[in-house]
mmCIF file with all atom_site columns, C-alpha atoms in Angstrom:
data_model
loop_
_atom_site.group_PDB
_atom_site.id
_atom_site.type_symbol
_atom_site.label_atom_id
_atom_site.label_alt_id
_atom_site.label_comp_id
_atom_site.label_asym_id
_atom_site.label_entity_id
_atom_site.label_seq_id
_atom_site.pdbx_PDB_ins_code
_atom_site.Cartn_x
_atom_site.Cartn_y
_atom_site.Cartn_z
_atom_site.occupancy
_atom_site.B_iso_or_equiv
_atom_site.pdbx_formal_charge
_atom_site.auth_seq_id
_atom_site.auth_comp_id
_atom_site.auth_asym_id
_atom_site.auth_atom_id
_atom_site.pdbx_PDB_model_num
ATOM 1   C CA . MET O 1 1   ? 29.557 12.153  -13.499 1.00 45.00 ? 226 MET O CA 1
ATOM 2   C CA . ARG O 1 2   ? 29.555 10.881  -9.950  1.00 56.00 ? 227 ARG O CA 1
ATOM 3   C CA . PHE O 1 3   ? 27.087 8.111   -9.147  1.00 62.00 ? 228 PHE O CA 1
ATOM 4   C CA . SER O 1 4   ? 25.391 8.315   -5.795  1.00 76.00 ? 229 SER O CA 1
ATOM 5   C CA . ILE O 1 5   ? 23.999 5.190   -4.204  1.00 80.00 ? 230 ILE O CA 1
ATOM 6   C CA . LEU O 1 6   ? 21.240 7.018   -2.313  1.00 78.00 ? 231 LEU O CA 1
ATOM 7   C CA . PRO O 1 7   ? 18.902 7.660   -5.288  1.00 83.00 ? 232 PRO O CA 1
ATOM 8   C CA . ALA O 1 8   ? 19.298 4.062   -6.451  1.00 82.00 ? 233 ALA O CA 1
ATOM 9   C CA . PHE O 1 9   ? 18.578 2.852   -2.913  1.00 81.00 ? 234 PHE O CA 1
ATOM 10  C CA . ILE O 1 10  ? 15.456 5.011   -2.668  1.00 83.00 ? 235 ILE O CA 1
ATOM 11  C CA . LEU O 1 11  ? 14.206 3.748   -6.022  1.00 86.00 ? 236 LEU O CA 1
ATOM 12  C CA . LEU O 1 12  ? 14.943 0.077   -5.380  1.00 90.00 ? 237 LEU O CA 1
ATOM 13  C CA . LEU O 1 13  ? 13.830 -0.095  -1.730  1.00 89.00 ? 238 LEU O CA 1
ATOM 14  C CA . PRO O 1 14  ? 10.071 -0.281  -2.453  1.00 91.00 ? 239 PRO O CA 1
ATOM 15  C CA . LEU O 1 15  ? 10.642 -3.043  -4.990  1.00 92.00 ? 240 LEU O CA 1
ATOM 16  C CA . ALA O 1 16  ? 12.790 -4.979  -2.547  1.00 93.00 ? 241 ALA O CA 1
ATOM 17  C CA . GLU O 1 17  ? 10.178 -4.512  0.189   1.00 93.00 ? 242 GLU O CA 1
ATOM 18  C CA . ILE O 1 18  ? 7.425  -5.847  -2.097  1.00 94.00 ? 243 ILE O CA 1
ATOM 19  C CA . ALA O 1 19  ? 9.606  -8.838  -2.930  1.00 94.00 ? 244 ALA O CA 1
ATOM 20  C CA . GLY O 1 20  ? 10.166 -9.342  0.799   1.00 94.00 ? 245 GLY O CA 1
ATOM 21  C CA . PHE O 1 21  ? 6.410  -9.305  1.422   1.00 94.00 ? 246 PHE O CA 1
ATOM 22  C CA . VAL O 1 22  ? 5.910  -11.949 -1.269  1.00 95.00 ? 247 VAL O CA 1
ATOM 23  C CA . VAL O 1 23  ? 8.672  -14.222 0.046   1.00 95.00 ? 248 VAL O CA 1
ATOM 24  C CA . VAL O 1 24  ? 7.625  -13.938 3.701   1.00 94.00 ? 249 VAL O CA 1
ATOM 25  C CA . GLY O 1 25  ? 3.934  -14.222 2.793   1.00 94.00 ? 250 GLY O CA 1
ATOM 26  C CA . ARG O 1 26  ? 4.556  -17.476 0.941   1.00 95.00 ? 251 ARG O CA 1
ATOM 27  C CA . ALA O 1 27  ? 6.618  -18.859 3.820   1.00 96.00 ? 252 ALA O CA 1
ATOM 28  C CA . ILE O 1 28  ? 4.369  -18.010 6.783   1.00 95.00 ? 253 ILE O CA 1
ATOM 29  C CA . GLY O 1 29  ? 1.062  -16.934 5.268   1.00 94.00 ? 254 GLY O CA 1
ATOM 30  C CA . LEU O 1 30  ? -0.823 -13.692 4.797   1.00 93.00 ? 255 LEU O CA 1
ATOM 31  C CA . TRP O 1 31  ? -2.076 -13.137 8.351   1.00 95.00 ? 256 TRP O CA 1
ATOM 32  C CA . LEU O 1 32  ? 1.258  -13.760 10.070  1.00 96.00 ? 257 LEU O CA 1
ATOM 33  C CA . THR O 1 33  ? 2.967  -11.481 7.537   1.00 95.00 ? 258 THR O CA 1
ATOM 34  C CA . LEU O 1 34  ? 0.488  -8.698  8.280   1.00 94.00 ? 259 LEU O CA 1
ATOM 35  C CA . ALA O 1 35  ? 0.904  -9.329  12.019  1.00 96.00 ? 260 ALA O CA 1
ATOM 36  C CA . LEU O 1 36  ? 4.696  -8.962  11.700  1.00 94.00 ? 261 LEU O CA 1
ATOM 37  C CA . VAL O 1 37  ? 4.317  -5.702  9.788   1.00 94.00 ? 262 VAL O CA 1
ATOM 38  C CA . MET O 1 38  ? 1.914  -4.350  12.423  1.00 95.00 ? 263 MET O CA 1
ATOM 39  C CA . LEU O 1 39  ? 4.222  -5.503  15.225  1.00 96.00 ? 264 LEU O CA 1
ATOM 40  C CA . GLY O 1 40  ? 7.128  -3.625  13.645  1.00 94.00 ? 265 GLY O CA 1
ATOM 41  C CA . PHE O 1 41  ? 4.952  -0.503  13.374  1.00 95.00 ? 266 PHE O CA 1
ATOM 42  C CA . VAL O 1 42  ? 3.861  -0.700  17.026  1.00 95.00 ? 267 VAL O CA 1
ATOM 43  C CA . ILE O 1 43  ? 7.428  -1.253  18.253  1.00 94.00 ? 268 ILE O CA 1
ATOM 44  C CA . GLY O 1 44  ? 8.591  1.705   16.134  1.00 93.00 ? 269 GLY O CA 1
ATOM 45  C CA . VAL O 1 45  ? 5.902  3.996   17.561  1.00 93.00 ? 270 VAL O CA 1
ATOM 46  C CA . VAL O 1 46  ? 6.700  2.904   21.130  1.00 90.00 ? 271 VAL O CA 1
ATOM 47  C CA . LEU O 1 47  ? 10.429 3.527   20.593  1.00 88.00 ? 272 LEU O CA 1
ATOM 48  C CA . LEU O 1 48  ? 9.756  6.910   19.025  1.00 87.00 ? 273 LEU O CA 1
ATOM 49  C CA . ARG O 1 49  ? 7.494  7.993   21.870  1.00 85.00 ? 274 ARG O CA 1
ATOM 50  C CA . ARG O 1 50  ? 10.036 6.784   24.430  1.00 80.00 ? 275 ARG O CA 1
ATOM 51  C CA . GLN O 1 51  ? 12.895 8.697   22.846  1.00 76.00 ? 276 GLN O CA 1
ATOM 52  C CA . GLY O 1 52  ? 10.695 11.552  21.826  1.00 67.00 ? 277 GLY O CA 1
ATOM 53  C CA . ILE O 1 53  ? 11.401 14.358  19.462  1.00 67.00 ? 278 ILE O CA 1
ATOM 54  C CA . GLY O 1 54  ? 13.517 15.988  22.184  1.00 71.00 ? 279 GLY O CA 1
ATOM 55  C CA . ILE O 1 55  ? 16.705 14.341  20.984  1.00 73.00 ? 280 ILE O CA 1
ATOM 56  C CA . LEU O 1 56  ? 16.253 15.792  17.500  1.00 68.00 ? 281 LEU O CA 1
ATOM 57  C CA . ARG O 1 57  ? 15.679 19.240  18.959  1.00 73.00 ? 282 ARG O CA 1
ATOM 58  C CA . ARG O 1 58  ? 18.757 18.882  21.147  1.00 74.00 ? 283 ARG O CA 1
ATOM 59  C CA . MET O 1 59  ? 20.922 17.857  18.183  1.00 69.00 ? 284 MET O CA 1
ATOM 60  C CA . SER O 1 60  ? 19.588 20.756  16.128  1.00 71.00 ? 285 SER O CA 1
ATOM 61  C CA . SER O 1 61  ? 20.281 23.295  18.869  1.00 73.00 ? 286 SER O CA 1
ATOM 62  C CA . GLU O 1 62  ? 23.788 21.953  19.436  1.00 70.00 ? 287 GLU O CA 1
ATOM 63  C CA . GLY O 1 63  ? 24.445 22.158  15.707  1.00 67.00 ? 288 GLY O CA 1
ATOM 64  C CA . ARG O 1 64  ? 23.254 25.772  15.614  1.00 71.00 ? 289 ARG O CA 1
ATOM 65  C CA . ASN O 1 65  ? 25.514 26.606  18.553  1.00 69.00 ? 290 ASN O CA 1
ATOM 66  C CA . GLY O 1 66  ? 28.504 25.138  16.721  1.00 61.00 ? 291 GLY O CA 1
ATOM 67  C CA . VAL O 1 67  ? 28.928 22.111  18.957  1.00 63.00 ? 292 VAL O CA 1
ATOM 68  C CA . MET O 1 68  ? 29.590 18.826  17.226  1.00 59.00 ? 293 MET O CA 1
ATOM 69  C CA . PRO O 1 69  ? 26.997 16.230  18.234  1.00 59.00 ? 294 PRO O CA 1
ATOM 70  C CA . GLY O 1 70  ? 28.840 13.886  20.505  1.00 62.00 ? 295 GLY O CA 1
ATOM 71  C CA . ARG O 1 71  ? 28.781 10.213  21.145  1.00 61.00 ? 296 ARG O CA 1
ATOM 72  C CA . ASP O 1 72  ? 26.322 10.729  24.006  1.00 65.00 ? 297 ASP O CA 1
ATOM 73  C CA . LEU O 1 73  ? 23.746 11.844  21.418  1.00 70.00 ? 298 LEU O CA 1
ATOM 74  C CA . LEU O 1 74  ? 24.477 8.938   19.097  1.00 71.00 ? 299 LEU O CA 1
ATOM 75  C CA . ARG O 1 75  ? 22.502 6.284   20.946  1.00 75.00 ? 300 ARG O CA 1
ATOM 76  C CA . PRO O 1 76  ? 19.242 8.229   21.225  1.00 80.00 ? 301 PRO O CA 1
ATOM 77  C CA . ALA O 1 77  ? 19.586 9.582   17.674  1.00 78.00 ? 302 ALA O CA 1
ATOM 78  C CA . MET O 1 78  ? 20.148 6.103   16.296  1.00 83.00 ? 303 MET O CA 1
ATOM 79  C CA . ASN O 1 79  ? 17.141 4.890   18.285  1.00 85.00 ? 304 ASN O CA 1
ATOM 80  C CA . VAL O 1 80  ? 15.021 7.582   16.630  1.00 86.00 ? 305 VAL O CA 1
ATOM 81  C CA . ILE O 1 81  ? 16.282 6.529   13.199  1.00 87.00 ? 306 ILE O CA 1
ATOM 82  C CA . ALA O 1 82  ? 15.622 2.870   14.023  1.00 90.00 ? 307 ALA O CA 1
ATOM 83  C CA . SER O 1 83  ? 12.120 3.648   15.252  1.00 92.00 ? 308 SER O CA 1
ATOM 84  C CA . LEU O 1 84  ? 11.347 5.561   12.050  1.00 91.00 ? 309 LEU O CA 1
ATOM 85  C CA . LEU O 1 85  ? 12.617 2.623   10.006  1.00 92.00 ? 310 LEU O CA 1
ATOM 86  C CA . LEU O 1 86  ? 10.416 0.256   12.033  1.00 94.00 ? 311 LEU O CA 1
ATOM 87  C CA . ILE O 1 87  ? 7.375  2.418   11.342  1.00 94.00 ? 312 ILE O CA 1
ATOM 88  C CA . ILE O 1 88  ? 7.943  2.084   7.581   1.00 92.00 ? 313 ILE O CA 1
ATOM 89  C CA . PRO O 1 89  ? 6.193  -1.098  6.464   1.00 92.00 ? 314 PRO O CA 1
ATOM 90  C CA . GLY O 1 90  ? 8.637  -3.669  5.197   1.00 92.00 ? 315 GLY O CA 1
ATOM 91  C CA . PHE O 1 91  ? 11.052 -6.314  6.321   1.00 94.00 ? 316 PHE O CA 1
ATOM 92  C CA . LEU O 1 92  ? 14.267 -4.827  4.928   1.00 93.00 ? 317 LEU O CA 1
ATOM 93  C CA . THR O 1 93  ? 13.773 -1.560  6.793   1.00 93.00 ? 318 THR O CA 1
ATOM 94  C CA . ASP O 1 94  ? 13.001 -3.588  9.922   1.00 94.00 ? 319 ASP O CA 1
ATOM 95  C CA . ILE O 1 95  ? 16.248 -5.536  9.527   1.00 94.00 ? 320 ILE O CA 1
ATOM 96  C CA . ILE O 1 96  ? 18.205 -2.284  9.091   1.00 92.00 ? 321 ILE O CA 1
ATOM 97  C CA . ALA O 1 97  ? 16.466 -0.872  12.193  1.00 93.00 ? 322 ALA O CA 1
ATOM 98  C CA . ILE O 1 98  ? 17.346 -3.942  14.268  1.00 93.00 ? 323 ILE O CA 1
ATOM 99  C CA . LEU O 1 99  ? 20.970 -3.683  13.112  1.00 92.00 ? 324 LEU O CA 1
ATOM 100 C CA . ILE O 1 100 ? 21.058 -0.019  14.139  1.00 89.00 ? 325 ILE O CA 1
ATOM 101 C CA . LEU O 1 101 ? 19.875 -0.972  17.623  1.00 89.00 ? 326 LEU O CA 1
ATOM 102 C CA . ILE O 1 102 ? 22.882 -3.312  18.121  1.00 90.00 ? 327 ILE O CA 1
ATOM 103 C CA . PRO O 1 103 ? 25.645 -1.395  19.995  1.00 86.00 ? 328 PRO O CA 1
ATOM 104 C CA . PRO O 1 104 ? 28.665 -2.658  17.941  1.00 89.00 ? 329 PRO O CA 1
ATOM 105 C CA . VAL O 1 105 ? 26.905 -1.647  14.731  1.00 87.00 ? 330 VAL O CA 1
ATOM 106 C CA . ARG O 1 106 ? 26.110 1.755   16.264  1.00 82.00 ? 331 ARG O CA 1
ATOM 107 C CA . ASP O 1 107 ? 29.802 2.198   17.124  1.00 82.00 ? 332 ASP O CA 1
ATOM 108 C CA . LEU O 1 108 ? 30.796 1.261   13.583  1.00 85.00 ? 333 LEU O CA 1
ATOM 109 C CA . VAL O 1 109 ? 28.368 3.826   12.186  1.00 79.00 ? 334 VAL O CA 1
ATOM 110 C CA . TRP O 1 110 ? 29.720 6.455   14.612  1.00 76.00 ? 335 TRP O CA 1
ATOM 111 C CA . ARG O 1 111 ? 33.278 5.849   13.455  1.00 79.00 ? 336 ARG O CA 1
ATOM 112 C CA . ALA O 1 112 ? 32.151 6.161   9.837   1.00 79.00 ? 337 ALA O CA 1
ATOM 113 C CA . ILE O 1 113 ? 30.219 9.422   10.239  1.00 74.00 ? 338 ILE O CA 1
ATOM 114 C CA . ALA O 1 114 ? 32.196 11.212  12.974  1.00 71.00 ? 339 ALA O CA 1
ATOM 115 C CA . LYS O 1 115 ? 35.064 12.055  10.654  1.00 71.00 ? 340 LYS O CA 1
ATOM 116 C CA . ARG O 1 116 ? 32.630 13.616  8.163   1.00 69.00 ? 341 ARG O CA 1
ATOM 117 C CA . PHE O 1 117 ? 31.325 16.271  10.598  1.00 63.00 ? 342 PHE O CA 1
ATOM 118 C CA . VAL O 1 118 ? 32.485 19.813  9.986   1.00 59.00 ? 343 VAL O CA 1
ATOM 119 C CA . VAL O 1 119 ? 30.862 22.373  12.253  1.00 51.00 ? 344 VAL O CA 1
ATOM 120 C CA . VAL O 1 120 ? 31.235 25.998  11.271  1.00 52.00 ? 345 VAL O CA 1
ATOM 121 C CA . ASN O 1 121 ? 29.812 28.848  13.329  1.00 48.00 ? 346 ASN O CA 1
ATOM 122 C CA . ALA O 1 122 ? 27.704 31.539  11.680  1.00 46.00 ? 347 ALA O CA 1
ATOM 123 C CA . LYS O 1 123 ? 30.479 33.984  12.601  1.00 48.00 ? 348 LYS O CA 1
ATOM 124 C CA . GLY O 1 124 ? 32.790 32.124  10.254  1.00 49.00 ? 349 GLY O CA 1
ATOM 125 C CA . GLY O 1 125 ? 34.979 30.335  12.758  1.00 48.00 ? 350 GLY O CA 1
ATOM 126 C CA . PHE O 1 126 ? 35.231 26.735  13.697  1.00 47.00 ? 351 PHE O CA 1
ATOM 127 C CA . SER O 1 127 ? 33.495 25.566  16.832  1.00 47.00 ? 352 SER O CA 1
ATOM 128 C CA . SER O 1 128 ? 35.237 25.276  20.161  1.00 45.00 ? 353 SER O CA 1
ATOM 129 C CA . ALA O 1 129 ? 35.099 21.497  19.915  1.00 47.00 ? 354 ALA O CA 1
ATOM 130 C CA . PRO O 1 130 ? 38.360 19.942  18.776  1.00 46.00 ? 355 PRO O CA 1
ATOM 131 C CA . GLN O 1 131 ? 38.285 19.900  15.000  1.00 47.00 ? 356 GLN O CA 1
ATOM 132 C CA . PRO O 1 132 ? 40.785 18.364  12.607  1.00 49.00 ? 357 PRO O CA 1
ATOM 133 C CA . ASP O 1 133 ? 42.760 20.698  10.397  1.00 47.00 ? 358 ASP O CA 1
ATOM 134 C CA . PHE O 1 134 ? 41.269 20.010  6.992   1.00 47.00 ? 359 PHE O CA 1
ATOM 135 C CA . ARG O 1 135 ? 43.969 21.938  5.136   1.00 48.00 ? 360 ARG O CA 1
ATOM 136 C CA . ASP O 1 136 ? 46.537 19.254  5.920   1.00 49.00 ? 361 ASP O CA 1
ATOM 137 C CA . ARG O 1 137 ? 44.208 16.286  5.427   1.00 53.00 ? 362 ARG O CA 1
ATOM 138 C CA . LYS O 1 138 ? 44.156 15.871  1.657   1.00 55.00 ? 363 LYS O CA 1
ATOM 139 C CA . PRO O 1 139 ? 45.975 17.885  -0.958  1.00 56.00 ? 364 PRO O CA 1
ATOM 140 C CA . ASN O 1 140 ? 43.094 17.357  -3.436  1.00 56.00 ? 365 ASN O CA 1
ATOM 141 C CA . SER O 1 141 ? 40.330 18.130  -0.950  1.00 58.00 ? 366 SER O CA 1
ATOM 142 C CA . LYS O 1 142 ? 37.122 19.741  -2.169  1.00 65.00 ? 367 LYS O CA 1
ATOM 143 C CA . VAL O 1 143 ? 37.085 22.096  0.828   1.00 65.00 ? 368 VAL O CA 1
ATOM 144 C CA . VAL O 1 144 ? 38.349 25.564  -0.057  1.00 66.00 ? 369 VAL O CA 1
ATOM 145 C CA . ASP O 1 145 ? 38.682 28.152  2.690   1.00 68.00 ? 370 ASP O CA 1
ATOM 146 C CA . LEU O 1 146 ? 38.612 31.678  1.257   1.00 69.00 ? 371 LEU O CA 1
ATOM 147 C CA . ASP O 1 147 ? 38.517 35.044  2.933   1.00 71.00 ? 372 ASP O CA 1
ATOM 148 C CA . GLU O 1 148 ? 36.672 37.987  1.405   1.00 70.00 ? 373 GLU O CA 1
ATOM 149 C CA . GLU O 1 149 ? 39.850 39.448  -0.038  1.00 69.00 ? 374 GLU O CA 1
ATOM 150 C CA . ASP O 1 150 ? 40.908 36.061  -1.474  1.00 68.00 ? 375 ASP O CA 1
ATOM 151 C CA . TYR O 1 151 ? 37.986 36.022  -3.882  1.00 66.00 ? 376 TYR O CA 1
ATOM 152 C CA . HIS O 1 152 ? 37.535 39.088  -6.011  1.00 64.00 ? 377 HIS O CA 1
ATOM 153 C CA . ARG O 1 153 ? 36.572 39.239  -9.675  1.00 67.00 ? 378 ARG O CA 1
ATOM 154 C CA . GLU O 1 154 ? 36.519 42.174  -12.021 1.00 70.00 ? 379 GLU O CA 1
ATOM 155 C CA . PRO O 1 155 ? 33.775 42.105  -14.666 1.00 68.00 ? 380 PRO O CA 1
ATOM 156 C CA . ASP O 1 156 ? 34.957 41.379  -18.209 1.00 70.00 ? 381 ASP O CA 1
ATOM 157 C CA . ARG O 1 157 ? 33.693 44.240  -20.363 1.00 73.00 ? 382 ARG O CA 1
ATOM 158 C CA . ASN O 1 158 ? 34.367 42.276  -23.580 1.00 77.00 ? 383 ASN O CA 1
ATOM 159 C CA . SER O 1 159 ? 32.172 39.365  -22.561 1.00 71.00 ? 384 SER O CA 1
ATOM 160 C CA . PRO O 1 160 ? 29.017 38.848  -24.632 1.00 71.00 ? 385 PRO O CA 1
ATOM 161 C CA . TRP O 1 161 ? 27.188 38.167  -21.337 1.00 69.00 ? 386 TRP O CA 1
ATOM 162 C CA . SER O 1 162 ? 28.022 41.520  -19.774 1.00 65.00 ? 387 SER O CA 1
ATOM 163 C CA . GLY O 1 163 ? 24.976 43.203  -21.316 1.00 61.00 ? 388 GLY O CA 1
ATOM 164 C CA . LYS O 1 164 ? 26.943 45.893  -23.151 1.00 55.00 ? 389 LYS O CA 1
ATOM 165 C CA . HIS O 1 165 ? 26.711 44.148  -26.526 1.00 49.00 ? 390 HIS O CA 1
ATOM 166 C CA . LEU O 1 166 ? 23.009 43.311  -26.407 1.00 51.00 ? 391 LEU O CA 1
ATOM 167 C CA . GLY O 1 167 ? 21.770 46.694  -27.587 1.00 51.00 ? 392 GLY O CA 1
ATOM 168 C CA . ASP O 1 168 ? 24.425 47.210  -30.308 1.00 49.00 ? 393 ASP O CA 1
#
């Protein structure tokens, strides 16, 4: 069974945020802690309004047209993600948001996720953007490219699940 870090992160994040509130609240006091949380929220809303939802619509339309979102969309998209993280109350999400806003970190994230993009048109072909040939990438890859005639299965009449033996 493959363990994914995302569910554990989602479950542990609220606990870590509460611990962060306690630690920061003890260090600087209740009112300054609340002021910092509100400041993060306001900055997140301002960033989100500045970037707008337009960048998300643009990325969605480019994805539907089979165009891989390019590096020119990375900066505004990362700003939207950072602004959403700033809106979430908590210091850990604010730290992650600030890291996302730093250009070298953004470039590192781009290098990590760019090789994971596979854009396939609804017509079944790859997009016109230069795509790597995934058949030569890994011999044990989980990507299987089949045509209609490659996959064909005849029903097994002797199978107990075929329905023929239920009424016997």
